[in-house]
mmCIF file of C-alpha atoms in Angstrom:
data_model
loop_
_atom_site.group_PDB
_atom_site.id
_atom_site.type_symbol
_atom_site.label_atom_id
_atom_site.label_comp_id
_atom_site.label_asym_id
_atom_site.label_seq_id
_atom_site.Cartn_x
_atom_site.Cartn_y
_atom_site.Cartn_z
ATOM 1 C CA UNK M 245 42.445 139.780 156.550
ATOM 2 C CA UNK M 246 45.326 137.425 155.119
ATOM 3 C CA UNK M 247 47.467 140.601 155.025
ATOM 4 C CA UNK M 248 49.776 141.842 152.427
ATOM 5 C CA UNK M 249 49.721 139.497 149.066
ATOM 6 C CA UNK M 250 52.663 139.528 146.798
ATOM 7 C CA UNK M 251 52.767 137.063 143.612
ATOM 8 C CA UNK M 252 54.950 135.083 142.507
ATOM 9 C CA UNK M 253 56.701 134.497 145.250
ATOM 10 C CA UNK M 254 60.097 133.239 143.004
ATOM 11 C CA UNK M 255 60.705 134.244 139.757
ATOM 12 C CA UNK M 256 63.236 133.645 137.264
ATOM 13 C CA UNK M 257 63.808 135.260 134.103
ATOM 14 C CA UNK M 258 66.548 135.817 131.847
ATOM 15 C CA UNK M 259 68.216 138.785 131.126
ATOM 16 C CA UNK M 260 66.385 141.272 128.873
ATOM 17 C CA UNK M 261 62.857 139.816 129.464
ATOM 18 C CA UNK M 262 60.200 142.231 131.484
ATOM 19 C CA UNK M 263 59.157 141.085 134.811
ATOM 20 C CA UNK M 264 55.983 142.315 136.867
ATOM 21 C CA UNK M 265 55.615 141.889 140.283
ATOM 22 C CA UNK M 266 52.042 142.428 141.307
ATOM 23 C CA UNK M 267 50.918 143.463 145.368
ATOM 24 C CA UNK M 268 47.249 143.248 147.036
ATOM 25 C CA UNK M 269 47.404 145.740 149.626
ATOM 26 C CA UNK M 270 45.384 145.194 152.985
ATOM 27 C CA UNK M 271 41.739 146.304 152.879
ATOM 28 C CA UNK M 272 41.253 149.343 153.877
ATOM 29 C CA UNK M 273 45.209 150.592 154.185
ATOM 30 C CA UNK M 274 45.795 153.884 152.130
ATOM 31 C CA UNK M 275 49.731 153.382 151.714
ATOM 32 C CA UNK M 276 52.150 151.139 149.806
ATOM 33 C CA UNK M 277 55.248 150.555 149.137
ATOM 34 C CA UNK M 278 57.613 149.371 147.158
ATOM 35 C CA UNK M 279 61.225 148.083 148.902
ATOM 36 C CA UNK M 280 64.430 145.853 147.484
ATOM 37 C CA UNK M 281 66.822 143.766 149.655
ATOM 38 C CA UNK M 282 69.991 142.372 148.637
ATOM 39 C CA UNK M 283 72.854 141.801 150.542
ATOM 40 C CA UNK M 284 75.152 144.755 149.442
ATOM 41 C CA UNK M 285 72.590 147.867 149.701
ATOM 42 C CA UNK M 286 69.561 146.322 152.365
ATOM 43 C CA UNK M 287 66.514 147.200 152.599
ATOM 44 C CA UNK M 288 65.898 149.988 150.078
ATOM 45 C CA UNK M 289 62.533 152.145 149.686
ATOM 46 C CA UNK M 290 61.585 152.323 145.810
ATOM 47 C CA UNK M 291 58.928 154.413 145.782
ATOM 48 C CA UNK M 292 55.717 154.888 147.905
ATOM 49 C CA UNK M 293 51.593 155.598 147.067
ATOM 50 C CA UNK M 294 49.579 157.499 149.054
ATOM 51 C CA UNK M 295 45.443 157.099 148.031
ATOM 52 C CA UNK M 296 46.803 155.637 145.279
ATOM 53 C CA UNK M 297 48.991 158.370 143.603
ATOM 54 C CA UNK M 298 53.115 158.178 143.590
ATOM 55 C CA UNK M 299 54.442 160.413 146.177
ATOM 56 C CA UNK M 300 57.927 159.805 146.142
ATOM 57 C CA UNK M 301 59.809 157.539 143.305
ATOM 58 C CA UNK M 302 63.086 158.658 144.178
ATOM 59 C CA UNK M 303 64.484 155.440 145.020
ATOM 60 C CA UNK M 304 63.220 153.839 141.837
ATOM 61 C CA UNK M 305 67.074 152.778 140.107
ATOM 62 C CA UNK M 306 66.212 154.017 136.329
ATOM 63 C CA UNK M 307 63.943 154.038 133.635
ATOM 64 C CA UNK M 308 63.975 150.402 133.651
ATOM 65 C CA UNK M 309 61.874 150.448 136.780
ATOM 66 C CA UNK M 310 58.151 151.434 136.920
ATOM 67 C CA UNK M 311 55.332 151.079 139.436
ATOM 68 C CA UNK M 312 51.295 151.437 139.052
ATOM 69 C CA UNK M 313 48.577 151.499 141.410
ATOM 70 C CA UNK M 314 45.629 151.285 139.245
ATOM 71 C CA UNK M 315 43.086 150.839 142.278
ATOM 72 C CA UNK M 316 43.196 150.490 146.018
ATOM 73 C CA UNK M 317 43.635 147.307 146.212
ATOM 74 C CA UNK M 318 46.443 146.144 143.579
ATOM 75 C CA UNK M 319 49.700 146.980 142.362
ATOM 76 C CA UNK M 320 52.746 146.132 139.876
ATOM 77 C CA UNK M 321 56.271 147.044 139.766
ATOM 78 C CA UNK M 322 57.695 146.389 136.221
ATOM 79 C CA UNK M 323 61.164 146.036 135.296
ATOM 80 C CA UNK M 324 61.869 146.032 131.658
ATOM 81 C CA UNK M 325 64.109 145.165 130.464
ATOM 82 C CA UNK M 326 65.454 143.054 133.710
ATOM 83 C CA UNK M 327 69.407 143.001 134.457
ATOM 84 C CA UNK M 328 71.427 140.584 136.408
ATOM 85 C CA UNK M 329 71.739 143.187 138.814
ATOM 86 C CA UNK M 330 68.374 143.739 139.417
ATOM 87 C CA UNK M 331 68.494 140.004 141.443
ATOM 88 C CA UNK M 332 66.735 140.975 144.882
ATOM 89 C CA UNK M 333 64.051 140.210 147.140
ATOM 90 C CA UNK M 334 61.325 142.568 146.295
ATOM 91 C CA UNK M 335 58.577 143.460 149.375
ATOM 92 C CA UNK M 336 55.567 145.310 149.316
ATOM 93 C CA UNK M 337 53.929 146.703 152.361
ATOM 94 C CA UNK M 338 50.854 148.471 153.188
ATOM 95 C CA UNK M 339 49.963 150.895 156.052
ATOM 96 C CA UNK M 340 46.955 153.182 157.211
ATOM 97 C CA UNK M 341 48.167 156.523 157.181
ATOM 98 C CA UNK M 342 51.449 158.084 158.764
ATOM 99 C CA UNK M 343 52.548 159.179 162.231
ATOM 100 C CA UNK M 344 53.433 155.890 164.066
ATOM 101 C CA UNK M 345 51.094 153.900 162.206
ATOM 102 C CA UNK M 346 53.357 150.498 161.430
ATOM 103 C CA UNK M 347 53.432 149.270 157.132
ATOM 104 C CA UNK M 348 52.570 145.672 157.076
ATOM 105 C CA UNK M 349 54.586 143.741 154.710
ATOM 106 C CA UNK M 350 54.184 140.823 152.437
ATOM 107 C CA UNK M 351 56.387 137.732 152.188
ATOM 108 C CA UNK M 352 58.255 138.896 149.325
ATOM 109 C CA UNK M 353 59.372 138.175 145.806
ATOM 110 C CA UNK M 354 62.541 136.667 145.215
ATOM 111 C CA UNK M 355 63.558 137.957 141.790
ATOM 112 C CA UNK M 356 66.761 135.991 139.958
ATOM 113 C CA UNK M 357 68.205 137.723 136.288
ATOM 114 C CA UNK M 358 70.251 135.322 134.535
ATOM 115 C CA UNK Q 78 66.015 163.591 155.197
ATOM 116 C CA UNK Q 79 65.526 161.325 157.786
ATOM 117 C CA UNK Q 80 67.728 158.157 158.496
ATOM 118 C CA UNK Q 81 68.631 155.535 160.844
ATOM 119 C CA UNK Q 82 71.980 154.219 161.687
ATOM 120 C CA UNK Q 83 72.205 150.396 163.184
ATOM 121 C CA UNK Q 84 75.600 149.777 164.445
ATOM 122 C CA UNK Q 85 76.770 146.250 163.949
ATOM 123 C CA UNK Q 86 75.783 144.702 161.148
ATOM 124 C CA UNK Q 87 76.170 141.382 163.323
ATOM 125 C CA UNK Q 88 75.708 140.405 166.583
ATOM 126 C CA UNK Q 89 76.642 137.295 168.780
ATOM 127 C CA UNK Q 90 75.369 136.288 171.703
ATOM 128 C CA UNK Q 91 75.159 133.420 174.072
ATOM 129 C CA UNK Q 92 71.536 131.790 175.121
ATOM 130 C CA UNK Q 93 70.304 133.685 178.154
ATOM 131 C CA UNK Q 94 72.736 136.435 177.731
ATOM 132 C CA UNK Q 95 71.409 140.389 177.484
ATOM 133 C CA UNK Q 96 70.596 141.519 173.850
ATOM 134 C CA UNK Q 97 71.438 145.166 172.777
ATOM 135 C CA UNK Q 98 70.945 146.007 168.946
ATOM 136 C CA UNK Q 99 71.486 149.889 168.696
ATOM 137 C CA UNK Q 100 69.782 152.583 166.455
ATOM 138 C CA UNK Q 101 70.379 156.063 165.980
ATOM 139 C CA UNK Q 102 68.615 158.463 164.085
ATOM 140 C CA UNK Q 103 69.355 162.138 162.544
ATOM 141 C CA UNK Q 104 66.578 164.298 162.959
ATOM 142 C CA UNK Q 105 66.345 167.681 165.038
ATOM 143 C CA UNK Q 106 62.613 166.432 165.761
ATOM 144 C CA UNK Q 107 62.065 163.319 167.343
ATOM 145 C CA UNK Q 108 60.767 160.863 164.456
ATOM 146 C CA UNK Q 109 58.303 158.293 165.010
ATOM 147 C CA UNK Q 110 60.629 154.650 165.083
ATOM 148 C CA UNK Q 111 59.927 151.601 164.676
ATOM 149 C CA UNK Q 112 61.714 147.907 165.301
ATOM 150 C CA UNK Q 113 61.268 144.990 162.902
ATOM 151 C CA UNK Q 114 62.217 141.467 162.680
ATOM 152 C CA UNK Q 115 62.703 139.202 159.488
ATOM 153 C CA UNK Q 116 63.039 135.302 160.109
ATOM 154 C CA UNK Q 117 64.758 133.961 157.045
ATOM 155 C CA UNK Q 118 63.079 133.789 153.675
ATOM 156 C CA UNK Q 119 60.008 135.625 155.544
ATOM 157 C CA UNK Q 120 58.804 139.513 155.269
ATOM 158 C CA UNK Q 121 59.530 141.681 157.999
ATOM 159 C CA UNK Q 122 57.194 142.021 161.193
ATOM 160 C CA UNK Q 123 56.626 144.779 163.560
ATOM 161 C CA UNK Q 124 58.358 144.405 167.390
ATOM 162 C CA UNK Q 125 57.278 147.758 168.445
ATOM 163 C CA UNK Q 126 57.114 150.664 167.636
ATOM 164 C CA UNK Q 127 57.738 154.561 169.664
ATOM 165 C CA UNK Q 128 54.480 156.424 169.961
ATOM 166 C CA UNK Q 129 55.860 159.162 172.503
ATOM 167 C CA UNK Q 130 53.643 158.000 175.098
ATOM 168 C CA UNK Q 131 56.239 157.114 176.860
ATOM 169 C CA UNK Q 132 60.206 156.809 176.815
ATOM 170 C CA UNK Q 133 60.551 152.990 177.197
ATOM 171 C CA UNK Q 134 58.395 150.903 174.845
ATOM 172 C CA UNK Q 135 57.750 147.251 175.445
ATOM 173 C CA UNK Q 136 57.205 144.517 172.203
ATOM 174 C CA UNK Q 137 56.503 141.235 171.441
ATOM 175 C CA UNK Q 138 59.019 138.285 172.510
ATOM 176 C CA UNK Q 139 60.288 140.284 175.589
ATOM 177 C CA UNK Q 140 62.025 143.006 173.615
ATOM 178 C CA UNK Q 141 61.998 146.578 174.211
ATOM 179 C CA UNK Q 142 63.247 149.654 173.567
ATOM 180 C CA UNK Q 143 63.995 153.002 175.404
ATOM 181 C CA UNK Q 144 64.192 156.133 173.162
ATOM 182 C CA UNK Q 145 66.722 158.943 174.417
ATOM 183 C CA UNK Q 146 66.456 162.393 172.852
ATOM 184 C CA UNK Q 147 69.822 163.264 174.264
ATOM 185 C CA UNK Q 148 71.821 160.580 172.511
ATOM 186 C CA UNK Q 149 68.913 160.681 169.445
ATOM 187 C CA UNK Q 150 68.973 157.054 170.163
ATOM 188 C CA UNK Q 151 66.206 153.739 170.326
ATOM 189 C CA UNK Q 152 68.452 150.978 171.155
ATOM 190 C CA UNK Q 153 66.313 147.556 171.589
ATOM 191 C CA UNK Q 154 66.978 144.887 174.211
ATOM 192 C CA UNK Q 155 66.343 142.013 175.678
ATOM 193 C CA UNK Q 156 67.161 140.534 179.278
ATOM 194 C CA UNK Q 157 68.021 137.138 178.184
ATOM 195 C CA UNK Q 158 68.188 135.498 175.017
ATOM 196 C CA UNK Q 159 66.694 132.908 173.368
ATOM 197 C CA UNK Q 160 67.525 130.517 170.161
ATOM 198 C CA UNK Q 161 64.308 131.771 168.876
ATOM 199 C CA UNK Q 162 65.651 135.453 168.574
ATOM 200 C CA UNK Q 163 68.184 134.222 166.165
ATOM 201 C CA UNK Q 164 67.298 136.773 162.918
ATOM 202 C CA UNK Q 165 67.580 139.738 161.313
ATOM 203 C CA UNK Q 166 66.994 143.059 163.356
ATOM 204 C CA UNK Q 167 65.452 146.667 161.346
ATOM 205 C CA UNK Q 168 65.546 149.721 162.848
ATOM 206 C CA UNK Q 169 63.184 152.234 160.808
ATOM 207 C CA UNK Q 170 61.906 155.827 160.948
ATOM 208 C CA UNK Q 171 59.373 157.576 159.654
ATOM 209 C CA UNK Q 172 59.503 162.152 159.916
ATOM 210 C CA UNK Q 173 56.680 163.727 162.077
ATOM 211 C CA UNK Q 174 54.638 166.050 160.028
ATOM 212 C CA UNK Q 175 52.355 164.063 157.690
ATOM 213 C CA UNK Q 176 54.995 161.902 155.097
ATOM 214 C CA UNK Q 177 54.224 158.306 155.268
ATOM 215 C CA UNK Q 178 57.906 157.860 153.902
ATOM 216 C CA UNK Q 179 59.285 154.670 156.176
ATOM 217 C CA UNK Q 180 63.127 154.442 155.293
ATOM 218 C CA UNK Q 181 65.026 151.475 157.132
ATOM 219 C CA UNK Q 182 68.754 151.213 158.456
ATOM 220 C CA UNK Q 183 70.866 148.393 157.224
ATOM 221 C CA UNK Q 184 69.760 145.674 159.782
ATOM 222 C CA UNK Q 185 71.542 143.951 161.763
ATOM 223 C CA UNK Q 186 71.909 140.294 161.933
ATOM 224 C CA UNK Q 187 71.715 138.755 165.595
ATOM 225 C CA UNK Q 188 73.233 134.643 165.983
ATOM 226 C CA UNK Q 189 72.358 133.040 169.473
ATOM 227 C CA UNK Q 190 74.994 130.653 170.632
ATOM 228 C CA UNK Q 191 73.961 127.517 172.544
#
């Protein structure tokens, strides 16, 4: 398996534009999520999918943020419209079930807002 | 809800000098824990991971880990390090009882001096 895919890997937009940040899962995993890194806050969870459905979305910042998993084996965060503040490296990792079961992640998007 | 502490958000060392990056975690019921490294501009990859087989874990790259009830810690170390090690450091937890929720501390960031 090539493991988690995350596209683009760099993106810049300006300020007020929508961005989508899209995730292939690996085959076969049952959980993903959605995390954010800067430098000031770390490594923060956004929201998580279980089979597919949203089971917790309360790290998601505000309305401007929202996440779909159409299928098992794809899915997009959106930010519309983007901020300056929402500049961050933005992972996406995968995982079969809970317990001690480790998430896989991808390589990450690097997201800049001017 | 469940959390992770790292104390030190950097850490020096000298080449072949011991390693200790510490984690503690705030839970009445041992959590399942995990250890992750990120190399820079890369995602973040497992080292090991505490399955409650047994108290002192082994990883990859001659790390381990020993988790302590008592102190609610899972401090990782390693005997002597190397350049290689030089990167960022995740400590991350996940709540027995069937949430795949994975939340991560704030990392810490380990330099190896020649």
């Amino acid at each position: 398996d090539a493991g988690v895919i995350q596209s683009p890997r760099h993106e810049v937009t300006e300020m007020g534009q929508e961005v989508t940040l899209r995730c292939k899962p690996i085959s076969g995993h049952n959980s993903l999520f959605w995390y954010r890194q800067t430098m000031m806050r770390g490594l923060e969870l956004l929201i998580y999918f279980n089979n597919n459905v949203p089971i917790d979305d309360s790290g998601m910042p505000e309305d401007r943020f929202s996440a779909k998993m159409p299928n098992a084996s794809f899915s997009t965060l959106k930010i519309q419209p983007s901020e300056p503040r929402d500049s961050a490296v933005y992972f996406c990792a995968s995982s079969f079930g809970g317990g001690n079961t480790e998430a896989f992640f991808g390589q990450g998007t690097r997201l800049t807002v001017v | 809800a469940q959390s992770v502490t790292q104390l030190g958000s950097h850490v020096s060392v000298s080449e072949g000098a011991l390693v200790l990056l510490r984690c503690n975690y705030s839970s009445s019921v041992p959590p399942y824990l995990f250890w992750y490294v990120q190399y820079p501009n890369q995602g973040l990859q497992l080292l090991l991971k505490y399955t409650s087989a047994a108290t002192l874990v082994k990883g990859i790259n001659g790390f381990e880990a020993e988790f302590k009830k008592s102190e609610t810690s899972f401090h990782l170390t390693k005997p002597s390090a190397h350049m290689s090690d030089a990167a960022e450091y995740f400590c991350a937890v996940r709540a027995q009882g069937g949430s795949e929720k994975l939340v991560f501390g704030k990392g810490t960031k380990l330099t190896v001096n020649p």
